[in-house]
Tab-separated table of C-alpha atoms in Angstrom:
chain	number	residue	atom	x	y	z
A	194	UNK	CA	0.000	0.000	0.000
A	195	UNK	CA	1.099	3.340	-0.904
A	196	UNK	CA	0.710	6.697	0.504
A	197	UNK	CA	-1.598	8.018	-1.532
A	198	UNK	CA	-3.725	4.495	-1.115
A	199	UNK	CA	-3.303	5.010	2.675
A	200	UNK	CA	-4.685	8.663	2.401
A	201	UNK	CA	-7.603	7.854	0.142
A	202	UNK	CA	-8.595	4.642	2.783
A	203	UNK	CA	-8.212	7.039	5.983
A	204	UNK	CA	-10.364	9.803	4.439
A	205	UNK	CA	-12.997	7.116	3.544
A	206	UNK	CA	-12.735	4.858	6.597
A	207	UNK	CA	-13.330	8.791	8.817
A	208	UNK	CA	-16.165	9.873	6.025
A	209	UNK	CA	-18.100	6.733	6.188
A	210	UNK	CA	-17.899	5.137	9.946
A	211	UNK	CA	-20.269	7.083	11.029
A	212	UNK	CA	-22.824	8.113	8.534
A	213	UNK	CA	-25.239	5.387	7.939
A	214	UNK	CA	-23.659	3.925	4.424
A	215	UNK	CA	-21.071	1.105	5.560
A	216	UNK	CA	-17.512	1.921	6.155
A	217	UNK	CA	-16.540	-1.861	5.994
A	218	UNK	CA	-17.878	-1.860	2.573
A	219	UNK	CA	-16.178	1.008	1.512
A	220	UNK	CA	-13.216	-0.362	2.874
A	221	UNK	CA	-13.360	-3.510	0.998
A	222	UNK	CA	-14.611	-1.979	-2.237
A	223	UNK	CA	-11.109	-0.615	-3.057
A	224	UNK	CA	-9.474	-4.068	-3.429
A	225	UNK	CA	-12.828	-5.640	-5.070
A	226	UNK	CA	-13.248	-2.876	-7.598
A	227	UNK	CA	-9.602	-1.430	-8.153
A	228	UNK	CA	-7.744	-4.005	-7.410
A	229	UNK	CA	-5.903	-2.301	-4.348
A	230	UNK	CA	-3.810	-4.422	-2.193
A	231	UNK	CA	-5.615	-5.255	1.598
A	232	UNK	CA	-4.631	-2.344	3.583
A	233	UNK	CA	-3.042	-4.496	6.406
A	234	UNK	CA	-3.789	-5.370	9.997
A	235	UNK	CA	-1.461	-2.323	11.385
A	236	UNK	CA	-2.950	0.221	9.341
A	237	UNK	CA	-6.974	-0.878	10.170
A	238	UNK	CA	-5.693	-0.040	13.854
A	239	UNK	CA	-4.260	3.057	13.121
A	240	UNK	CA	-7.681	4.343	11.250
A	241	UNK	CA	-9.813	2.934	14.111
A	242	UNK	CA	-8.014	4.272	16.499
A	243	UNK	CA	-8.356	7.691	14.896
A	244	UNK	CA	-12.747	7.420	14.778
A	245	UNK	CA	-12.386	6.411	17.887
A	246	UNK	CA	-10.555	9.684	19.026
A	247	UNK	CA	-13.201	11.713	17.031
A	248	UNK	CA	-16.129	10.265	18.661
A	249	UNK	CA	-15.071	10.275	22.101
A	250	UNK	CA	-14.080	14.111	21.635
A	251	UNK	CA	-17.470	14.607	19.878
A	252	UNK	CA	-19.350	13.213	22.511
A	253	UNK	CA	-16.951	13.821	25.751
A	254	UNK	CA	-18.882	15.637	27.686
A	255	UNK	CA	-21.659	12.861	27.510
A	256	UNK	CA	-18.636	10.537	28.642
A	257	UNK	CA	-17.600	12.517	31.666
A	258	UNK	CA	-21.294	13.159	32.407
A	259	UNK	CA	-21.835	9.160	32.573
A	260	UNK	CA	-18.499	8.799	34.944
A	261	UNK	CA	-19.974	11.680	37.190
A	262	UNK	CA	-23.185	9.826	37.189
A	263	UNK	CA	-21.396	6.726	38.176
A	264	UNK	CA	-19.420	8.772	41.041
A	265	UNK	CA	-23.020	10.908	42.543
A	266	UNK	CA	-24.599	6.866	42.095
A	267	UNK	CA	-22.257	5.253	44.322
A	268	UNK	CA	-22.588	8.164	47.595
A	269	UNK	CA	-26.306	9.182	46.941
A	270	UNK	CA	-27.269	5.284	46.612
A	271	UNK	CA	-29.354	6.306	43.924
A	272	UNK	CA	-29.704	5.655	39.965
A	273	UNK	CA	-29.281	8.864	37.659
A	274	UNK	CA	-30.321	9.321	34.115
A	275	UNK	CA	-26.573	9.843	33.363
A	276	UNK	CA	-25.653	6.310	35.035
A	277	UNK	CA	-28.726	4.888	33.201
A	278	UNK	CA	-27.517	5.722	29.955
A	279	UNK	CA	-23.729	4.256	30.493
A	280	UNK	CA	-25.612	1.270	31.440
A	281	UNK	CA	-27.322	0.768	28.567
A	282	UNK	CA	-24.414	1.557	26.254
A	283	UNK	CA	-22.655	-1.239	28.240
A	284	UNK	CA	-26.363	-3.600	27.689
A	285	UNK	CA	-26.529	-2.779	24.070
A	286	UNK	CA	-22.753	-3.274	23.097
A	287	UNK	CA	-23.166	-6.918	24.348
A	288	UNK	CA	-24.657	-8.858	21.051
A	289	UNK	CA	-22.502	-7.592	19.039
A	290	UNK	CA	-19.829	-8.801	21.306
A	291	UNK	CA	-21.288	-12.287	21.652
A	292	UNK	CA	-22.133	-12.105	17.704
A	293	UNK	CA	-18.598	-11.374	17.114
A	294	UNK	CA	-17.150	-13.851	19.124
A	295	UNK	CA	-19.265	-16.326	17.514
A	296	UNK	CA	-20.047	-15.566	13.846
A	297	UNK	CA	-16.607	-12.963	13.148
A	298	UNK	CA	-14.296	-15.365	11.258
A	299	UNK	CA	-17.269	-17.515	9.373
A	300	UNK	CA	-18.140	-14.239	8.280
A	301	UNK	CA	-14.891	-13.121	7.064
A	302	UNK	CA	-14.393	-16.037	5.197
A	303	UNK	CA	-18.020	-16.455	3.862
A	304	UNK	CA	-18.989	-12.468	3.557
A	305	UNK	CA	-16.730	-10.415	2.258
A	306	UNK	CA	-18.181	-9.814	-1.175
A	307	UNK	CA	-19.260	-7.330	-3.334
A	308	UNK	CA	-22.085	-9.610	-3.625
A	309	UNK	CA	-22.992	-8.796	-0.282
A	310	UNK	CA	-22.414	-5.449	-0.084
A	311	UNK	CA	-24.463	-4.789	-2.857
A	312	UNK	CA	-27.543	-6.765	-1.520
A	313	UNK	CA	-27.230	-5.047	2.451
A	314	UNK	CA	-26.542	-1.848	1.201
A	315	UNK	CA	-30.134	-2.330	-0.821
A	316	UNK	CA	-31.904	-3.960	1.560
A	317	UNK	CA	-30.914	-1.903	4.706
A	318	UNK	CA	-31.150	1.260	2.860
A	319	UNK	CA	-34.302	0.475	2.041
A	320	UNK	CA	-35.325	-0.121	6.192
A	321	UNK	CA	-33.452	2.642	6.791
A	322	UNK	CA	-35.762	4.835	4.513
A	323	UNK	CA	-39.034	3.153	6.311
A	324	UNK	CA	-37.863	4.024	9.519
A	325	UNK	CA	-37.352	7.832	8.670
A	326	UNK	CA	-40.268	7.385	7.271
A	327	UNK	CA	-42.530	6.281	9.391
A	328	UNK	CA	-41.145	6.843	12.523
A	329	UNK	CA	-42.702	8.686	15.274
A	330	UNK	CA	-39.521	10.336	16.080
A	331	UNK	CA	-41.195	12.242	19.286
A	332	UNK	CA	-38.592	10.295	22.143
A	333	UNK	CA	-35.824	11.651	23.991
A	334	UNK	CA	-33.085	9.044	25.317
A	335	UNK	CA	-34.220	10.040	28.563
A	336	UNK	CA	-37.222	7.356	27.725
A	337	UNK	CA	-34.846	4.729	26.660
A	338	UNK	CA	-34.911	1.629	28.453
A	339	UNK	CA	-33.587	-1.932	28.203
A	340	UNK	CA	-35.631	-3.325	25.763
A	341	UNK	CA	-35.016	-0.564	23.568
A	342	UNK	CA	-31.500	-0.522	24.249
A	343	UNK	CA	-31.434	-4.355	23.824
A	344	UNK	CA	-32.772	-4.076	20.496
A	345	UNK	CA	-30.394	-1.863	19.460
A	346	UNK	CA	-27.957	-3.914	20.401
A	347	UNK	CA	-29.443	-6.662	18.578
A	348	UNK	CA	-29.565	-4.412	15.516
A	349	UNK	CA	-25.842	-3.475	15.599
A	350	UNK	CA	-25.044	-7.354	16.016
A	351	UNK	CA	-26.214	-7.865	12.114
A	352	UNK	CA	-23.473	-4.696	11.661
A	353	UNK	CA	-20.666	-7.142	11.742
A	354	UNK	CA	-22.050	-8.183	7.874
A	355	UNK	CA	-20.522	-6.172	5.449
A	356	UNK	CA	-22.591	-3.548	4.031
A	357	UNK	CA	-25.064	-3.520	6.420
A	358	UNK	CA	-23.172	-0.209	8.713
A	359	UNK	CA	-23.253	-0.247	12.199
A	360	UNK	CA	-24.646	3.417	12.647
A	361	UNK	CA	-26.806	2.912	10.152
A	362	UNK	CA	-29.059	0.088	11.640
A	363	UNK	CA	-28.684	1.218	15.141
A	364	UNK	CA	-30.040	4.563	13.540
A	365	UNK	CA	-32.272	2.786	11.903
A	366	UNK	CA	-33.340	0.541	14.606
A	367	UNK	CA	-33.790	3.816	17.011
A	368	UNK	CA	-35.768	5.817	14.333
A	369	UNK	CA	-38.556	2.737	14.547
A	370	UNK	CA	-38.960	2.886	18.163
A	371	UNK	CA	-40.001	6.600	17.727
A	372	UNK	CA	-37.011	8.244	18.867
A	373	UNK	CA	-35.805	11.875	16.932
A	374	UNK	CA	-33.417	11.428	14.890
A	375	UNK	CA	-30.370	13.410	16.969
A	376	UNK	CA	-31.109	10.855	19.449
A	377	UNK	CA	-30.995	8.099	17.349
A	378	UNK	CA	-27.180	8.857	16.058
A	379	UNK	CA	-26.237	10.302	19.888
A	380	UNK	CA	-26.794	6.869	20.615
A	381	UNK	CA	-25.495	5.235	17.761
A	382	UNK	CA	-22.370	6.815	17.754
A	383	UNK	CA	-21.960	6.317	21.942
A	384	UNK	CA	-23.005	3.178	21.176
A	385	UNK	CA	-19.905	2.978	18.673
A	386	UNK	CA	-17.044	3.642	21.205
A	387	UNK	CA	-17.109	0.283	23.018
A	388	UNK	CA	-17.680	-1.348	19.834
A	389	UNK	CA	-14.544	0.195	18.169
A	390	UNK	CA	-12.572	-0.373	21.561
A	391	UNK	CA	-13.164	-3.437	21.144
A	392	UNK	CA	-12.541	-4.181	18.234
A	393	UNK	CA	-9.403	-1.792	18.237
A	394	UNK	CA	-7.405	-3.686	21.147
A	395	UNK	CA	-8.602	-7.517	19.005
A	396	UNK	CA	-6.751	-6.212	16.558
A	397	UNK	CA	-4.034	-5.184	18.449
A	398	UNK	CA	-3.524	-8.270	20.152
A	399	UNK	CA	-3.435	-10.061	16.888
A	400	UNK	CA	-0.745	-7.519	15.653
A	401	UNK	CA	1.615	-7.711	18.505
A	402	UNK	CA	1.100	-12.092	18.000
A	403	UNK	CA	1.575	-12.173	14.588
A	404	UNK	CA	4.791	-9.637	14.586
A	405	UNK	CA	3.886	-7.908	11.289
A	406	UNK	CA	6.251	-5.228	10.602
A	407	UNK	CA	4.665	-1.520	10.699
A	408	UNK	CA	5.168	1.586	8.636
A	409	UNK	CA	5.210	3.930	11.590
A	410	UNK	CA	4.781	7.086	8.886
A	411	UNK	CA	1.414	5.107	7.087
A	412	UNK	CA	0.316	4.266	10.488
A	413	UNK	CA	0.285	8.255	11.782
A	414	UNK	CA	-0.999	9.180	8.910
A	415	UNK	CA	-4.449	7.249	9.001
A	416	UNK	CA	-4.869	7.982	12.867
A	417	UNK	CA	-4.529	11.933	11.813
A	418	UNK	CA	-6.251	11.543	8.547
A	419	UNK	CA	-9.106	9.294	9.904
A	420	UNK	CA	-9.257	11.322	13.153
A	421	UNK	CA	-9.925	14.868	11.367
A	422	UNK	CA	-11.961	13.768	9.005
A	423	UNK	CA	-14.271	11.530	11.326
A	424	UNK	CA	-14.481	14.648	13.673
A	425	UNK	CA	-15.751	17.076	10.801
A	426	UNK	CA	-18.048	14.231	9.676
A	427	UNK	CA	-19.960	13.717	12.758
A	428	UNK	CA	-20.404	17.809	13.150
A	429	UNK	CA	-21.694	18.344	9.976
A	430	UNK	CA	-23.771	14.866	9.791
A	431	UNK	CA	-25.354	15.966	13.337
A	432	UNK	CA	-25.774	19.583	12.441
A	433	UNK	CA	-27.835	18.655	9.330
A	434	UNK	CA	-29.683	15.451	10.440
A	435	UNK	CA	-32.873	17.301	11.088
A	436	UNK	CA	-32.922	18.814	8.285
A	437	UNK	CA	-31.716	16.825	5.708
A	438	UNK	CA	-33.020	13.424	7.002
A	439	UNK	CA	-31.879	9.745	6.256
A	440	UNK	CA	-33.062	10.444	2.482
A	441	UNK	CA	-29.775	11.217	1.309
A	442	UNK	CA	-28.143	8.768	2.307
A	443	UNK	CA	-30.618	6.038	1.560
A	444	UNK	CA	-30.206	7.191	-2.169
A	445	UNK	CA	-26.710	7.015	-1.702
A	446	UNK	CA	-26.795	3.428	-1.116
A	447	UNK	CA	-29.654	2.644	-3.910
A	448	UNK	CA	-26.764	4.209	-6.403
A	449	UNK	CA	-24.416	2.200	-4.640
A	450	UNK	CA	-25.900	-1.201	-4.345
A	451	UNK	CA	-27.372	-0.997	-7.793
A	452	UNK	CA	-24.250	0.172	-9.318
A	453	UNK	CA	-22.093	-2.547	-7.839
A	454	UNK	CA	-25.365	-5.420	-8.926
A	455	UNK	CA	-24.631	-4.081	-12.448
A	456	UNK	CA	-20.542	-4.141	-12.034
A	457	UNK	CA	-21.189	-8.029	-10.748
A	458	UNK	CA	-23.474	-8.650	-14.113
């Protein structure tokens, strides 16, 4: 991989992990459709470690209101709505835990298509769409419970196919409960932090075992790269939500999906 491949994959990987159109697909797309090389175990760290800087800056005050929540909890004896909502991060992240524990490597092996990215980009665009649609959206997260949180959770499980993108089906899954649609992505994208964590320190782990040798300079670059442009992403996505809607972004995938079913013809 070169450095203009590594700049092209961290500006996409910060652009599309949190607006609801699939980073993993876009990810993959490169070395389906181009031909690129697989951008490497090392660098995937470096670019999820730089969303996961951009969302936890995004949303920090959120995070140190859920640690003070967790601190007045423990000397007032008392649950807060601060506390409740860490909790329920912590609920909702665990499918897609057990999922990936379970299901991660068949689906490596069996998923990563253009096939597939094609069909979930159509067919969760399309839910998407309904859910904007036809949502209430009159909730606050202050009505979120752990049902609802639970089947969030459940949504973001099905994230770990390619295609499907993780903040768009917890969006979507949020939109069809009735909650607004800032509320959806707040907790979608708080929702995200444990999830790339996770997934962050996995990959980790299998870098130090395996001993792969890193380009240090490729490396920075993604972390920046990714970091900035994930940042500006989630300003502008949340800035415009309300007024803009999940229509956008559903047609986006249509183009996409259909685009890649003619490609595969």
């Amino acid at each position: 991989m070169d450095w203009f491949q590594a700049l092209v994959l961290a500006l996409i990987q910060g652009l599309t992990e949190f607006l609801p159109i699939s980073s993993s697909a876009h990810l993959i797309l490169p070395s389906q459709v181009l031909g690129w090389p697989d951008q490497g175990l090392a660098f995937d760290v470096a670019v999820h470690l730089g969303t996961l800087m951009a969302v936890m800056t995004y949303y920090r005050r959120d995070l140190f209101a859920m640690i003070g929540g967790a601190g007045q909890a423990v000397t007032q004896r008392t649950m807060n709505d601060d506390l409740k909502l860490g909790l329920l991060v912590v609920l909702a992240t665990i499918p897609a835990v057990l999922f990936g524990f379970l299901g991660d490597d068949w689906i490596e092996r069996e998923l990563r298509s253009a096939l597939v990215i094609a069909v979930t980009t159509l067919v969760f665009g399309a839910l998407l769409w309904a859910a904007d649609a036809f949502g209430k959206r009159q909730f606050s997260l202050v009505r979120l419970g752990v049902i609802g949180a639970m089947f969030i959770g459940l949504a973001q499980a099905l994230a770990l196919i390619p295609g499907t993108s993780r903040s768009g089906i917890t969006i979507t899954a949020a939109l069809a409960l009735g909650y607004q649609r800032e509320d959806a992505a707040r907790f979608s994208f708080l929702l995200s932090i444990p999830v790339i964590l996770g997934a962050g320190l996995l990959k980790t782990k299998d870098l130090i075992e395996q001993q792969v040798a890193v380009d240090w300079g490729l490396m920075a670059l993604g972390a920046v790269v990714s970091a900035i442009t994930a940042y500006l992403t989630i300003v502008f996505f949340i800035r415009l939500l309300e007024r803009i809607g999940m229509l956008p972004f559903v047609v986006y995938r249509l183009i996409l999906g259909i685009a890649l079913l003619a490609w595969l013809a």
